[in-house]
Coordinates of C-alpha atoms in Angstrom, one line a residue:
Chain A
M573 CA -12.3 -14.3 -18.3
T574 CA -14.7 -14.3 -21.2
R575 CA -17.6 -14.7 -18.8
F576 CA -16.3 -11.8 -16.7
I577 CA -16.1 -9.6 -19.8
L578 CA -19.6 -10.6 -21.0
R579 CA -21.0 -10.0 -17.5
R580 CA -19.4 -6.5 -17.4
L581 CA -20.7 -5.7 -20.9
L582 CA -24.2 -6.6 -19.9
Q583 CA -23.9 -4.5 -16.8
S584 CA -22.7 -1.6 -18.8
G585 CA -25.6 -2.0 -21.2
I586 CA -28.1 -1.8 -18.3
V587 CA -26.4 1.3 -16.9
L588 CA -26.5 2.9 -20.4
L589 CA -30.2 2.2 -20.6
G590 CA -30.6 3.9 -17.2
V591 CA -28.7 6.8 -18.5
T592 CA -31.0 7.3 -21.5
L593 CA -34.0 7.2 -19.1
V594 CA -32.5 9.8 -16.8
V595 CA -31.4 12.1 -19.6
F596 CA -34.8 11.7 -21.3
L597 CA -36.7 12.6 -18.1
L598 CA -34.4 15.4 -17.1
L599 CA -34.9 17.1 -20.4
Q600 CA -38.7 17.0 -19.8
L601 CA -38.2 19.0 -16.7
V602 CA -36.1 21.7 -18.4
P603 CA -38.3 24.7 -19.0
G604 CA -38.5 26.1 -22.6
D605 CA -40.0 24.7 -25.7
P606 CA -37.4 23.7 -28.3
V607 CA -39.7 24.1 -31.3
R608 CA -40.6 27.6 -30.3
V609 CA -36.9 28.4 -29.9
A610 CA -36.2 26.9 -33.3
L611 CA -38.9 28.9 -35.0
G612 CA -38.0 32.1 -33.3
T613 CA -39.6 35.1 -35.0
R614 CA -41.0 32.9 -37.8
F615 CA -43.5 31.4 -35.4
D616 CA -47.0 30.5 -36.6
P617 CA -49.3 27.9 -35.0
E618 CA -49.5 25.6 -38.1
T619 CA -45.8 25.3 -38.6
Y620 CA -45.4 24.8 -34.8
E621 CA -47.8 21.9 -34.7
A622 CA -46.3 20.4 -37.8
L623 CA -42.8 20.5 -36.5
R624 CA -43.9 19.2 -33.1
S625 CA -45.6 16.2 -34.6
R626 CA -42.7 15.6 -37.0
A627 CA -40.3 15.4 -33.9
G628 CA -42.8 13.2 -32.2
L629 CA -43.2 15.7 -29.3
D630 CA -47.0 15.4 -29.4
Q631 CA -46.9 11.7 -28.4
P632 CA -47.2 10.5 -24.8
L633 CA -43.9 10.4 -22.9
P634 CA -43.5 6.6 -22.7
V635 CA -44.0 6.3 -26.4
Q636 CA -41.5 9.1 -27.0
Y637 CA -39.0 7.3 -24.8
A638 CA -39.5 3.9 -26.4
S639 CA -39.1 5.2 -29.9
Y640 CA -36.0 7.1 -28.8
V641 CA -34.3 4.0 -27.3
G642 CA -35.4 1.9 -30.3
Q643 CA -33.8 4.3 -32.7
A644 CA -30.7 4.8 -30.6
L645 CA -30.1 1.0 -30.8
T646 CA -29.8 1.4 -34.6
G647 CA -27.4 4.3 -34.1
D648 CA -30.1 6.9 -34.9
L649 CA -30.1 9.6 -32.2
G650 CA -32.4 11.9 -34.0
V651 CA -31.7 15.1 -35.8
S652 CA -30.6 18.4 -34.5
F653 CA -33.4 20.9 -34.0
R654 CA -31.0 23.6 -35.0
S655 CA -29.1 22.4 -38.0
G656 CA -31.3 19.4 -39.1
R657 CA -28.2 17.2 -39.3
P658 CA -28.2 13.7 -37.7
V659 CA -27.1 13.9 -34.1
T660 CA -24.9 10.8 -34.4
E661 CA -22.9 12.6 -37.0
I662 CA -22.6 15.8 -35.1
V663 CA -21.5 14.1 -31.9
L664 CA -19.0 11.7 -33.6
E665 CA -17.3 14.5 -35.5
R666 CA -16.5 16.2 -32.2
L667 CA -15.0 13.1 -30.7
P668 CA -11.4 13.3 -32.1
A669 CA -10.9 16.8 -30.7
T670 CA -12.0 15.7 -27.2
L671 CA -10.2 12.4 -27.3
S672 CA -6.9 14.0 -28.4
L673 CA -7.1 16.7 -25.8
A674 CA -8.1 14.3 -23.0
I675 CA -5.4 11.7 -23.8
T676 CA -2.7 14.4 -24.2
A677 CA -3.7 16.0 -20.9
V678 CA -3.6 12.7 -19.0
V679 CA -0.3 11.6 -20.5
F680 CA 1.1 15.0 -19.5
A681 CA -0.4 14.7 -16.1
L682 CA 1.2 11.2 -15.6
L683 CA 4.6 12.4 -16.8
V684 CA 4.5 15.0 -14.1
A685 CA 2.7 13.2 -11.3
F686 CA 4.4 9.9 -11.4
P687 CA 7.9 11.0 -10.6
L688 CA 6.7 13.7 -8.3
G689 CA 4.4 11.5 -6.3
V690 CA 6.7 8.6 -6.0
L691 CA 9.8 10.6 -5.1
S692 CA 8.0 12.8 -2.6
A693 CA 6.7 9.6 -0.9
L694 CA 10.1 8.0 -0.9
R695 CA 11.7 11.2 0.5
S696 CA 8.7 12.2 2.7
G697 CA 9.5 15.2 4.8
S698 CA 12.3 16.4 2.5
V699 CA 12.5 19.7 0.7
F700 CA 11.5 18.0 -2.5
D701 CA 8.5 16.5 -0.8
H702 CA 7.4 20.0 0.5
A703 CA 7.9 21.5 -2.9
A704 CA 5.9 18.8 -4.6
R705 CA 3.1 19.3 -2.0
V706 CA 3.1 23.1 -2.6
F707 CA 2.8 22.4 -6.4
S708 CA -0.1 20.0 -6.0
Q709 CA -1.8 22.3 -3.6
F710 CA -1.4 25.1 -6.1
G711 CA -2.7 23.0 -9.0
V712 CA -5.8 21.8 -7.0
S713 CA -6.7 25.3 -5.8
V714 CA -6.1 27.6 -8.7
P715 CA -9.1 27.5 -11.2
D716 CA -8.2 26.0 -14.5
F717 CA -9.7 28.8 -16.6
W718 CA -7.5 31.3 -14.8
M719 CA -4.5 29.2 -15.5
G720 CA -5.6 28.9 -19.1
I721 CA -5.9 32.7 -19.5
M722 CA -2.5 33.2 -17.9
G723 CA -1.1 30.5 -20.3
I724 CA -2.5 32.3 -23.3
L725 CA -1.2 35.6 -22.1
L726 CA 2.3 34.3 -21.5
F727 CA 2.9 31.7 -24.1
A728 CA 0.7 33.0 -26.9
G729 CA 0.8 36.7 -26.1
V730 CA 4.2 37.6 -24.7
L731 CA 6.3 34.8 -26.0
G732 CA 4.3 33.9 -29.0
W733 CA 5.3 30.2 -28.8
F734 CA 1.9 28.7 -29.3
P735 CA -1.3 29.8 -31.0
P736 CA -3.8 31.2 -28.4
S737 CA -6.7 29.1 -29.6
G738 CA -8.2 26.9 -32.3
Y739 CA -7.9 23.3 -33.4
V740 CA -6.1 21.4 -36.2
A741 CA -6.9 17.7 -36.7
L742 CA -4.1 15.4 -35.8
T743 CA -4.6 13.4 -39.0
E744 CA -4.3 16.6 -41.2
D745 CA -1.3 18.3 -39.6
P746 CA 0.4 16.6 -36.6
V747 CA 2.7 19.5 -35.9
G748 CA -0.1 22.0 -36.1
W749 CA -2.2 19.8 -33.9
A750 CA 0.6 19.5 -31.3
S751 CA 1.1 23.3 -31.2
H752 CA -2.6 23.9 -30.8
V753 CA -3.1 21.1 -28.2
F754 CA -0.2 22.2 -26.0
L755 CA -1.8 25.0 -24.0
P756 CA -5.2 23.5 -23.3
A757 CA -3.7 20.1 -22.5
V758 CA -1.2 21.6 -20.1
T759 CA -3.9 23.7 -18.5
V760 CA -6.2 20.7 -18.0
G761 CA -3.2 18.4 -17.3
L762 CA -1.9 20.5 -14.4
V763 CA -5.1 20.1 -12.5
T764 CA -5.1 16.3 -13.1
A765 CA -1.3 16.1 -12.3
S766 CA -1.9 17.8 -9.0
I767 CA -4.7 15.4 -8.0
L768 CA -2.6 12.4 -9.2
T769 CA 0.6 13.6 -7.4
R770 CA -1.3 13.7 -4.1
F771 CA -2.9 10.4 -4.7
I772 CA 0.3 8.6 -5.8
R773 CA 2.2 10.1 -2.9
S774 CA -0.3 8.9 -0.3
S775 CA -0.7 5.5 -2.0
V776 CA 3.1 4.9 -2.0
L777 CA 3.4 6.1 1.6
E778 CA 0.7 3.6 2.6
V779 CA 2.4 0.7 0.9
L780 CA 5.8 1.7 2.4
A781 CA 4.4 1.1 5.8
E782 CA 3.2 -2.4 4.9
D783 CA 4.8 -5.4 6.5
Y784 CA 5.7 -7.0 3.2
V785 CA 7.9 -4.0 2.4
R786 CA 9.8 -4.6 5.6
T787 CA 10.0 -8.3 4.6
A788 CA 11.6 -7.3 1.3
E789 CA 14.1 -5.1 3.1
A790 CA 14.8 -7.9 5.5
K791 CA 15.8 -10.0 2.5
G792 CA 18.5 -7.5 1.7
L793 CA 17.2 -6.8 -1.8
P794 CA 18.6 -3.7 -3.6
T795 CA 16.5 -0.6 -2.9
R796 CA 15.5 -0.4 -6.6
V797 CA 14.0 -3.9 -6.5
V798 CA 12.2 -3.2 -3.2
V799 CA 10.7 0.0 -4.6
V800 CA 9.8 -1.2 -8.1
R801 CA 8.8 -4.8 -7.4
H802 CA 7.3 -4.5 -3.9
V803 CA 6.2 -0.9 -3.4
L804 CA 5.1 0.3 -6.8
R805 CA 3.5 -2.9 -8.0
N806 CA 1.1 -2.5 -5.1
A807 CA 0.9 1.2 -4.8
L808 CA -0.1 1.8 -8.4
I809 CA -3.1 -0.5 -8.4
P810 CA -5.4 2.1 -6.8
V811 CA -3.8 4.8 -8.9
V812 CA -5.2 3.1 -12.0
T813 CA -8.7 3.8 -10.9
V814 CA -8.0 7.5 -10.2
V815 CA -6.3 7.9 -13.6
A816 CA -9.3 6.3 -15.3
V817 CA -11.8 8.5 -13.5
Q818 CA -9.7 11.6 -14.5
L819 CA -9.5 10.4 -18.1
A820 CA -13.2 9.6 -18.2
S821 CA -14.2 12.9 -16.9
L822 CA -11.9 14.7 -19.4
L823 CA -13.5 12.6 -22.1
G824 CA -16.8 14.2 -21.1
G825 CA -15.2 17.4 -22.3
V826 CA -13.8 20.2 -20.3
I827 CA -16.4 22.8 -21.0
V828 CA -14.7 25.9 -19.7
I829 CA -11.4 25.0 -21.3
E830 CA -12.9 24.0 -24.6
V831 CA -14.8 27.3 -24.8
L832 CA -11.7 29.3 -23.7
F833 CA -9.4 27.7 -26.3
A834 CA -12.1 27.5 -29.0
W835 CA -11.6 23.8 -29.0
P836 CA -14.4 22.1 -31.0
G837 CA -14.9 19.1 -28.6
V838 CA -17.8 17.4 -26.9
G839 CA -17.8 19.9 -24.0
R840 CA -18.2 22.8 -26.4
L841 CA -20.9 20.9 -28.2
T842 CA -22.8 20.3 -24.9
Y843 CA -22.5 24.0 -24.1
D844 CA -23.9 25.1 -27.4
A845 CA -26.7 22.5 -27.3
V846 CA -27.8 23.8 -23.9
Q847 CA -27.7 27.4 -25.1
A848 CA -29.9 26.5 -28.1
R849 CA -32.1 24.0 -26.3
D850 CA -31.1 21.5 -29.0
Y851 CA -32.4 18.5 -27.0
P852 CA -31.5 15.7 -29.4
V853 CA -27.8 16.9 -29.6
L854 CA -27.7 17.3 -25.8
Q855 CA -29.1 13.8 -25.3
G856 CA -26.6 12.5 -27.9
A857 CA -23.6 14.2 -26.2
I858 CA -24.6 13.0 -22.8
L859 CA -25.1 9.5 -24.0
L860 CA -21.7 9.5 -25.7
V861 CA -20.0 10.7 -22.6
A862 CA -21.8 8.0 -20.5
A863 CA -20.8 5.4 -23.0
L864 CA -17.1 6.5 -22.9
F865 CA -17.2 6.5 -19.1
L866 CA -18.5 3.0 -19.0
L867 CA -15.9 1.9 -21.6
V868 CA -13.1 3.3 -19.5
N869 CA -14.4 1.6 -16.4
L870 CA -14.7 -1.7 -18.2
L871 CA -11.1 -1.3 -19.3
V872 CA -10.0 -0.5 -15.7
D873 CA -11.8 -3.6 -14.4
L874 CA -9.9 -5.7 -16.9
L875 CA -6.6 -4.0 -16.1
Y876 CA -7.3 -4.6 -12.4
A877 CA -7.8 -8.3 -12.9
R878 CA -4.4 -8.3 -14.7
L879 CA -2.6 -6.4 -11.9
D880 CA -4.1 -7.9 -8.8
P881 CA -4.2 -11.7 -8.5
R882 CA -6.7 -11.5 -5.7
I883 CA -9.3 -10.4 -8.2
R884 CA -8.3 -12.8 -10.9
V885 CA -9.6 -15.9 -9.1
R886 CA -13.1 -14.8 -8.7
Chain B
M1228 CA 30.7 -16.8 25.1
T1229 CA 31.0 -14.0 22.7
D1230 CA 34.0 -15.2 20.8
E1231 CA 32.2 -17.6 18.5
A1232 CA 28.9 -15.6 18.5
V1233 CA 27.0 -15.4 15.2
L1234 CA 25.4 -12.1 16.3
S1235 CA 26.3 -10.2 19.4
V1236 CA 25.2 -6.8 20.6
A1237 CA 26.8 -4.7 23.3
D1238 CA 25.4 -1.6 25.0
L1239 CA 22.7 -1.4 22.3
T1240 CA 20.5 1.7 22.7
V1241 CA 17.6 2.8 20.5
T1242 CA 16.1 6.2 20.9
I1243 CA 13.1 7.1 18.8
G1244 CA 12.2 10.8 18.2
T1245 CA 8.5 11.3 18.6
R1246 CA 6.4 14.4 18.8
R1247 CA 6.2 14.1 22.6
G1248 CA 10.0 13.8 22.9
A1249 CA 12.6 11.1 22.7
A1250 CA 11.4 7.6 23.5
R1251 CA 14.1 5.2 24.7
A1252 CA 12.9 1.9 23.4
V1253 CA 16.1 0.0 24.1
A1254 CA 18.5 1.1 26.9
G1255 CA 21.9 -0.6 26.8
V1256 CA 21.3 -4.2 26.0
D1257 CA 23.9 -7.0 25.6
W1258 CA 23.2 -10.4 24.2
S1259 CA 24.7 -12.8 21.8
V1260 CA 23.8 -16.0 20.1
R1261 CA 26.1 -18.8 18.9
A1262 CA 25.8 -21.2 15.9
G1263 CA 23.2 -23.9 16.4
Q1264 CA 21.9 -22.2 19.6
T1265 CA 18.6 -20.5 20.3
L1266 CA 18.3 -17.3 22.2
A1267 CA 14.8 -16.3 23.3
L1268 CA 14.0 -12.7 23.9
V1269 CA 11.0 -12.5 26.2
G1270 CA 8.9 -9.6 27.4
E1271 CA 5.7 -7.8 27.1
S1272 CA 4.7 -5.6 24.2
G1273 CA 6.9 -2.5 24.1
S1274 CA 9.7 -4.0 26.2
G1275 CA 12.1 -3.4 23.4
K1276 CA 12.6 -7.1 22.5
S1277 CA 11.8 -6.7 18.8
M1278 CA 13.3 -3.2 18.5
S1279 CA 16.7 -4.4 19.8
V1280 CA 16.8 -7.1 17.1
L1281 CA 15.5 -4.8 14.3
A1282 CA 18.0 -2.1 15.3
A1283 CA 20.9 -4.6 15.4
T1284 CA 20.1 -5.7 11.8
G1285 CA 19.5 -2.3 10.4
L1286 CA 15.7 -2.6 10.1
A1287 CA 14.8 0.0 12.7
P1288 CA 12.3 2.7 11.6
R1289 CA 13.9 5.8 10.1
A1290 CA 13.1 7.9 13.2
A1291 CA 15.2 5.6 15.4
R1292 CA 18.8 6.5 16.5
V1293 CA 20.8 3.4 17.2
T1294 CA 24.1 3.3 19.2
G1295 CA 26.1 0.4 20.5
D1296 CA 28.3 -2.4 19.2
V1297 CA 26.8 -4.9 16.8
R1298 CA 28.9 -7.8 15.5
L1299 CA 27.6 -10.2 12.9
L1300 CA 30.0 -13.1 12.2
G1301 CA 32.8 -11.1 13.9
T1302 CA 32.3 -8.1 11.7
D1303 CA 31.5 -4.8 13.3
L1304 CA 28.4 -3.6 11.4
A1305 CA 29.1 0.0 12.2
T1306 CA 32.2 -0.2 10.0
L1307 CA 30.2 -1.4 7.0
S1308 CA 28.6 0.8 4.4
A1309 CA 24.8 0.9 4.2
A1310 CA 24.9 -1.2 1.0
R1311 CA 27.2 -3.9 2.6
R1312 CA 25.0 -4.0 5.7
R1313 CA 22.0 -4.5 3.4
R1314 CA 23.8 -7.4 1.7
M1315 CA 24.3 -9.1 5.0
R1316 CA 20.6 -9.3 5.5
G1317 CA 19.0 -12.1 3.6
R1318 CA 22.4 -13.6 2.9
H1319 CA 23.5 -14.1 6.5
V1320 CA 20.4 -13.2 8.5
G1321 CA 16.9 -14.5 7.6
F1322 CA 13.7 -13.0 9.1
V1323 CA 10.4 -14.5 10.0
F1324 CA 7.8 -11.9 11.1
Q1325 CA 4.7 -12.2 13.2
D1326 CA 1.9 -12.1 10.7
P1327 CA 2.2 -14.2 7.6
M1328 CA -1.0 -12.5 6.3
T1329 CA 0.7 -9.2 6.0
S1330 CA 4.4 -10.1 5.6
L1331 CA 3.9 -11.5 2.2
N1332 CA 3.5 -9.4 -0.9
P1333 CA -0.1 -10.0 -2.2
V1334 CA 0.7 -9.5 -5.9
L1335 CA 3.7 -11.8 -6.2
T1336 CA 3.7 -15.6 -6.2
V1337 CA 5.3 -17.2 -3.1
G1338 CA 7.8 -18.9 -5.4
R1339 CA 9.0 -15.5 -6.7
Q1340 CA 9.2 -14.1 -3.1
I1341 CA 11.2 -17.1 -1.9
G1342 CA 13.5 -17.1 -4.9
E1343 CA 14.3 -13.4 -5.1
A1344 CA 16.7 -13.3 -2.2
S1345 CA 18.7 -16.1 -3.9
E1346 CA 18.8 -14.1 -7.1
A1347 CA 20.0 -11.0 -5.3
H1348 CA 22.6 -12.7 -3.0
L1349 CA 23.7 -16.0 -4.8
G1350 CA 23.4 -14.7 -8.3
L1351 CA 20.9 -17.3 -9.3
T1352 CA 19.0 -16.8 -12.6
R1353 CA 15.2 -16.5 -12.3
R1354 CA 14.7 -20.0 -13.5
A1355 CA 17.3 -21.4 -11.0
A1356 CA 15.7 -19.3 -8.2
R1357 CA 12.3 -20.9 -9.0
A1358 CA 13.8 -24.4 -8.8
R1359 CA 15.4 -23.4 -5.5
A1360 CA 12.1 -22.1 -4.3
I1361 CA 10.5 -25.5 -5.0
E1362 CA 13.3 -27.2 -3.0
M1363 CA 12.7 -24.8 -0.1
L1364 CA 8.9 -25.4 -0.1
E1365 CA 9.6 -29.1 0.1
L1366 CA 12.1 -28.5 2.9
V1367 CA 9.5 -26.6 5.0
G1368 CA 6.9 -29.4 4.4
I1369 CA 4.5 -27.8 1.9
P1370 CA 2.9 -30.6 -0.2
S1371 CA 2.9 -30.5 -4.0
A1372 CA 5.6 -27.8 -3.9
A1373 CA 5.9 -27.7 -7.7
E1374 CA 2.4 -26.4 -8.0
R1375 CA 2.3 -24.2 -4.9
V1376 CA 5.4 -22.4 -6.1
D1377 CA 3.1 -20.4 -8.5
A1378 CA 0.4 -19.8 -5.9
Y1379 CA -0.3 -16.3 -4.5
P1380 CA -0.2 -15.8 -0.8
H1381 CA -4.0 -15.5 -0.5
Q1382 CA -4.3 -19.0 -2.0
L1383 CA -2.5 -20.5 1.0
S1384 CA -3.7 -21.1 4.6
G1385 CA -2.1 -19.2 7.5
G1386 CA 0.1 -22.0 8.5
M1387 CA 1.2 -22.6 4.9
R1388 CA 2.0 -19.0 4.5
Q1389 CA 4.2 -19.0 7.6
R1390 CA 6.0 -22.0 6.2
A1391 CA 6.5 -20.1 3.0
V1392 CA 7.9 -17.2 5.0
I1393 CA 10.3 -19.6 6.7
A1394 CA 11.4 -20.9 3.3
M1395 CA 11.9 -17.3 2.3
A1396 CA 14.1 -16.6 5.3
L1397 CA 16.3 -19.7 4.9
V1398 CA 16.7 -19.7 1.1
C1399 CA 20.3 -18.4 1.2
E1400 CA 21.1 -20.7 4.2
P1401 CA 21.8 -17.9 6.5
D1402 CA 23.8 -18.2 9.7
L1403 CA 21.1 -16.6 11.8
L1404 CA 17.4 -16.8 11.7
I1405 CA 15.4 -14.1 13.5
A1406 CA 11.9 -15.2 14.4
D1407 CA 9.8 -12.2 15.6
E1408 CA 6.8 -13.8 17.3
P1409 CA 6.3 -16.2 14.4
T1410 CA 3.5 -18.1 16.0
T1411 CA 1.4 -15.3 17.6
A1412 CA -0.9 -14.9 14.6
L1413 CA -1.5 -18.6 14.2
D1414 CA -3.9 -21.1 15.8
V1415 CA -2.6 -23.3 18.5
T1416 CA -2.1 -26.5 16.5
T1417 CA -0.4 -24.6 13.7
Q1418 CA 1.8 -22.9 16.3
A1419 CA 3.1 -26.2 17.5
Q1420 CA 3.9 -27.3 13.9
I1421 CA 5.8 -24.1 13.2
V1422 CA 7.8 -24.4 16.4
E1423 CA 8.6 -28.0 15.5
L1424 CA 9.6 -27.1 12.0
V1425 CA 12.0 -24.3 13.1
A1426 CA 13.6 -26.6 15.7
D1427 CA 14.0 -29.3 13.1
L1428 CA 15.5 -27.0 10.4
Q1429 CA 17.8 -25.6 13.0
R1430 CA 19.1 -29.1 13.8
R1431 CA 19.6 -29.9 10.2
L1432 CA 21.1 -26.6 9.1
G1433 CA 22.9 -25.6 12.2
T1434 CA 21.4 -22.1 12.1
A1435 CA 21.5 -19.8 15.1
V1436 CA 18.1 -18.6 16.1
V1437 CA 16.9 -15.5 17.9
W1438 CA 13.3 -16.2 18.9
I1439 CA 11.3 -13.2 20.1
S1440 CA 8.2 -14.2 22.1
H1441 CA 5.9 -13.4 24.9
D1442 CA 5.0 -17.1 25.1
L1443 CA 7.0 -18.7 27.9
G1444 CA 5.7 -22.1 27.0
V1445 CA 7.2 -21.9 23.5
V1446 CA 10.4 -20.5 24.8
A1447 CA 10.9 -23.2 27.5
G1448 CA 10.8 -26.0 24.9
L1449 CA 12.9 -24.3 22.3
A1450 CA 15.6 -22.0 23.6
D1451 CA 19.0 -22.6 25.1
T1452 CA 19.3 -19.2 26.6
V1453 CA 16.7 -16.6 27.5
A1454 CA 16.9 -12.9 28.1
V1455 CA 13.9 -11.3 29.8
M1456 CA 13.3 -7.7 28.9
Y1457 CA 11.4 -5.0 30.7
G1458 CA 11.3 -1.3 29.9
G1459 CA 14.0 -1.5 27.3
R1460 CA 16.5 -3.4 29.5
I1461 CA 17.4 -7.0 30.2
V1462 CA 16.2 -7.8 33.7
E1463 CA 17.3 -11.4 33.7
Q1464 CA 19.3 -13.7 31.5
G1465 CA 20.8 -17.1 31.5
A1466 CA 20.3 -20.7 30.5
V1467 CA 16.7 -21.4 30.0
D1468 CA 16.5 -24.2 32.5
A1469 CA 18.2 -22.1 35.2
V1470 CA 16.1 -19.0 34.7
F1471 CA 12.8 -21.0 34.5
A1472 CA 13.6 -23.2 37.4
E1473 CA 14.9 -20.5 39.7
P1474 CA 13.8 -17.1 38.5
A1475 CA 15.8 -14.5 40.4
H1476 CA 13.9 -11.4 39.3
P1477 CA 10.5 -10.6 40.7
Y1478 CA 9.3 -9.9 37.1
T1479 CA 10.4 -13.2 35.7
A1480 CA 8.8 -14.9 38.7
A1481 CA 5.6 -13.0 38.1
L1482 CA 5.6 -13.9 34.4
L1483 CA 6.1 -17.6 35.1
A1484 CA 3.3 -17.4 37.8
A1485 CA 1.0 -15.8 35.2
R1486 CA 1.2 -18.8 32.9
P1487 CA -2.1 -20.5 32.8
D1488 CA -1.8 -24.1 34.1
P1489 CA -3.8 -26.4 31.9
D1490 CA -4.1 -29.0 34.7
A1491 CA -5.2 -26.8 37.5
N1492 CA -8.9 -26.0 37.6
V1493 CA -8.5 -22.2 37.9
T1494 CA -11.4 -19.7 37.7
E1495 CA -9.1 -16.7 37.6
L1496 CA -5.9 -16.0 35.8
V1497 CA -2.9 -14.7 37.7
T1498 CA -1.9 -11.3 36.4
I1499 CA 0.8 -8.7 37.1
P1500 CA -1.0 -5.6 38.4
G1501 CA -0.3 -2.3 36.6
T1502 CA 1.1 -1.6 33.1
P1503 CA 4.6 -1.5 31.6
P1504 CA 6.2 2.0 31.7
S1505 CA 6.0 4.2 28.7
P1506 CA 9.4 4.5 26.9
L1507 CA 8.8 8.2 26.9
E1508 CA 9.1 8.5 30.7
L1509 CA 11.2 5.7 32.0
P1510 CA 11.7 5.9 35.8
E1511 CA 15.1 6.8 37.2
G1512 CA 15.5 3.6 39.1
C1513 CA 14.2 0.2 38.5
A1514 CA 11.5 0.2 35.7
F1515 CA 9.6 -2.6 37.4
W1516 CA 9.5 -1.0 40.8
P1517 CA 5.9 0.4 40.5
R1518 CA 4.6 -3.1 39.8
C1519 CA 7.0 -5.1 41.9
S1520 CA 5.6 -7.5 44.6
V1521 CA 8.9 -7.2 46.5
R1522 CA 9.1 -3.4 46.4
G1523 CA 12.2 -3.1 48.4
D1524 CA 12.9 0.4 49.4
S1525 CA 13.4 3.9 48.0
R1526 CA 16.7 2.8 46.6
C1527 CA 14.8 0.8 43.9
E1528 CA 12.9 3.9 43.0
R1529 CA 15.9 6.2 42.6
E1530 CA 18.8 3.9 41.6
L1531 CA 19.1 1.6 38.6
P1532 CA 20.1 -1.9 39.8
P1533 CA 23.1 -3.3 37.8
L1534 CA 23.0 -6.7 36.0
V1535 CA 24.7 -9.0 38.5
P1536 CA 25.4 -12.7 38.4
V1537 CA 23.4 -14.9 40.8
A1538 CA 24.9 -18.2 39.4
A1539 CA 27.3 -19.2 36.6
G1540 CA 25.9 -17.7 33.4
H1541 CA 22.8 -16.4 35.1
Q1542 CA 22.4 -12.7 35.6
V1543 CA 19.7 -10.5 37.1
R1544 CA 19.0 -6.8 37.4
T1545 CA 17.6 -6.3 40.9
F1546 CA 18.7 -5.4 44.4
Y1547 CA 16.5 -8.1 45.8
P1548 CA 17.1 -11.4 43.9
R1549 CA 14.7 -14.1 44.9
Q1550 CA 16.4 -16.8 46.9
P1551 CA 16.4 -20.2 45.3
T1552 CA 13.6 -22.1 47.0
G1553 CA 13.1 -25.0 44.7
E1554 CA 9.4 -24.6 44.7
D1555 CA 9.2 -22.5 41.5
R1556 CA 8.5 -24.3 38.4

């Protein structure tokens, strides 16, 4: 098991290195000169050159890349062009907002999708099944920003139950955090719930048709035992992957939703960094998202090995 | 014959609703099996042999409509609640299915899968069920059972898995074992071992067996009685020796003639021309008529022949039973 973890960690490291290269090269292709943007109307050739050389932008590309990776290994992702603050600090302070939104959204999605998906598969063709399918079709097709706006109008505007936007840190004021996270989490979570409902439904249906479920029924086991021990144990293995992919993509920040709800997360940061051509911050944000993605995937692989004995032996 | 039957079905009919209309998979079938005896149900794919057994024991697919009289240990199953019917399965009837690769749950140990029926029906604790599973693994001849009990299905060979499935089916010492083509997915040497194992366990436990197969060779050595099915109906039934020695139905005779003879140096296998009828459009008369070598007259095409006795305990559904010649195998 330790060897498995070490190997996966090494693989993740290589992928992360690849990500830095791609991000670095991509940003070279983006038109626009960050130093020029930073200087704006205060532009004069001497300051421009000075700033360029201080940021290392006058060096050849391979040198720039090598020094970027070298510094990144020590946790130094450079300084923001715009604010002059260290990128690592800027990126990390956005993390709690994004983490709390993503996790709340996924928990909400699971609470909705699990019973909906399982029951509609067990009663496929019933009225309940049709209703669940309409719900998930709705969730997948309606754009999340529109749902967000409608949510704000109804729950914040008409009913006044929740604040329309803003963020309070969980550590400072849990109740305030909960009331602020509710609308964005439900908005994002509904989309995720719809995707998961469909996936769980089809996964359970697939397992229900397996021979070993018939075997379990042939043993005369109580329905509850057949469903939990034989159907769900197998049907939920692939669901773990989908939940993880959803979680990982939410950890990358939901840009539209974060902008809509004035949620100071990584998505919002990425958006602002693009606007300002703040390359170091953009690089840092992308790197963080990639690292989170890899971390989630690593956890999924470990979880898989726990859930599926066929993987454990290898 | 029916008075001491473990399982008997009378006028069993199974209709399955499909998009293209109702398919009559089983059309009025009667058979029964007594304690310690083996009934073989023989026929091609789609002849209704498996479906008649699954329907009788409440395992038919949801889309199936089942009518008829099914008695298990003298109890009319129609009078039981769904929950009581379920409790009969596993406790009084054990099942072995065709493919041991797919009929075992891949994420549970074989020991757990063997033991769980005894937890459900005999009220064993999990620990006692595990001990019982080890006993069962020893009974079906799996070496180092105490270690194999914690193995997952993928860690066992095909033959071992089928042994584990048999252990699973017999864990509550049921009165009846239903074996649905249990050797079809196995290689020939393993097949022989599994047949031998079931025959041996049957002698020791006195279990009744319904053996579903299309392999006449297996059936001949194993069964006491045989029912040959075609197009959802029994076309011939009787003691296995009588039916095989003097098949009265042209279909049975053709099936027996189609068996490859290992001694003869044949270059071409004997086949029955044509294909079995679709259960969606069963002919009005004899279902075998389009493929029949006798092909009597238009009566066969229009009128369903009744199941009539040709000898004591030997019945056949044809207007033109073959005369005993003594030259058939």
